[in-house]
């Protein structure tokens, strides 16, 4: 194993120095697998066996096995000796959770070794219920109310668009009338800002009144336009 550290100082020539540290790290135990994972459906049997083999230069015995939580796991330990005379242990871990959900636990192995008095094994599980309704089905059940709200919003947008179209149509009619009056060579009518503002306010009031009437009747929005547009007097 090789690690490196950086040392900083007030030396103007070498403000920082990198120091490498290397060494041999011996393995204390061979544990396979290092993590137990349970993934499946509710009601399925879920069991895993972990092989624990001490290294020859670090022999040990397991004195006690316990779980940090112990709520959804069951475990048992068996000891044996291989043909080459090495001591080995088999830890059986079983899931006991009966409903859908996930959990995490740690199984702690207490040894008689002063080098490593404890070893830890992580246990992770995720159980699903195939009979439970999917998330998509629940959303689909609630979709009608959302669609109704969306429909109301669309009607409001149609009313607003209809009102804007009516207002533009009236302005275009006024512009055509002004051009017609100026087509005989006379000067076109000059726009009166105050009168224009009053006309705009009147048209907006008409549009708002039509939209409110449509909403009260609950009918589909239709285009609303005055039958005739007021004209300016010369």
Tab-separated table of N, CA and C in Angstrom, residues 9 22 35 50 110 114 180:
chain	number	residue	atom	x	y	z
A	9	UNK	N	5.108	24.593	4.532
A	9	UNK	CA	5.980	25.307	5.468
A	9	UNK	C	6.176	26.742	5.000
A	22	UNK	N	4.900	4.162	2.097
A	22	UNK	CA	4.552	2.855	1.555
A	22	UNK	C	4.761	1.783	2.618
A	35	UNK	N	-20.644	-7.972	1.598
A	35	UNK	CA	-21.933	-7.334	1.865
A	35	UNK	C	-23.038	-8.302	1.464
A	50	UNK	N	-22.227	-16.572	4.232
A	50	UNK	CA	-20.967	-15.824	4.160
A	50	UNK	C	-19.839	-16.727	4.658
A	110	UNK	N	-17.710	-10.792	17.067
A	110	UNK	CA	-16.706	-10.551	18.108
A	110	UNK	C	-15.704	-11.700	18.106
A	114	UNK	N	-6.644	-9.750	19.551
A	114	UNK	CA	-6.350	-8.392	20.005
A	114	UNK	C	-6.094	-7.451	18.820
A	180	UNK	N	-60.089	55.682	-45.312
A	180	UNK	CA	-61.132	55.978	-46.301
A	180	UNK	C	-61.437	57.469	-46.321
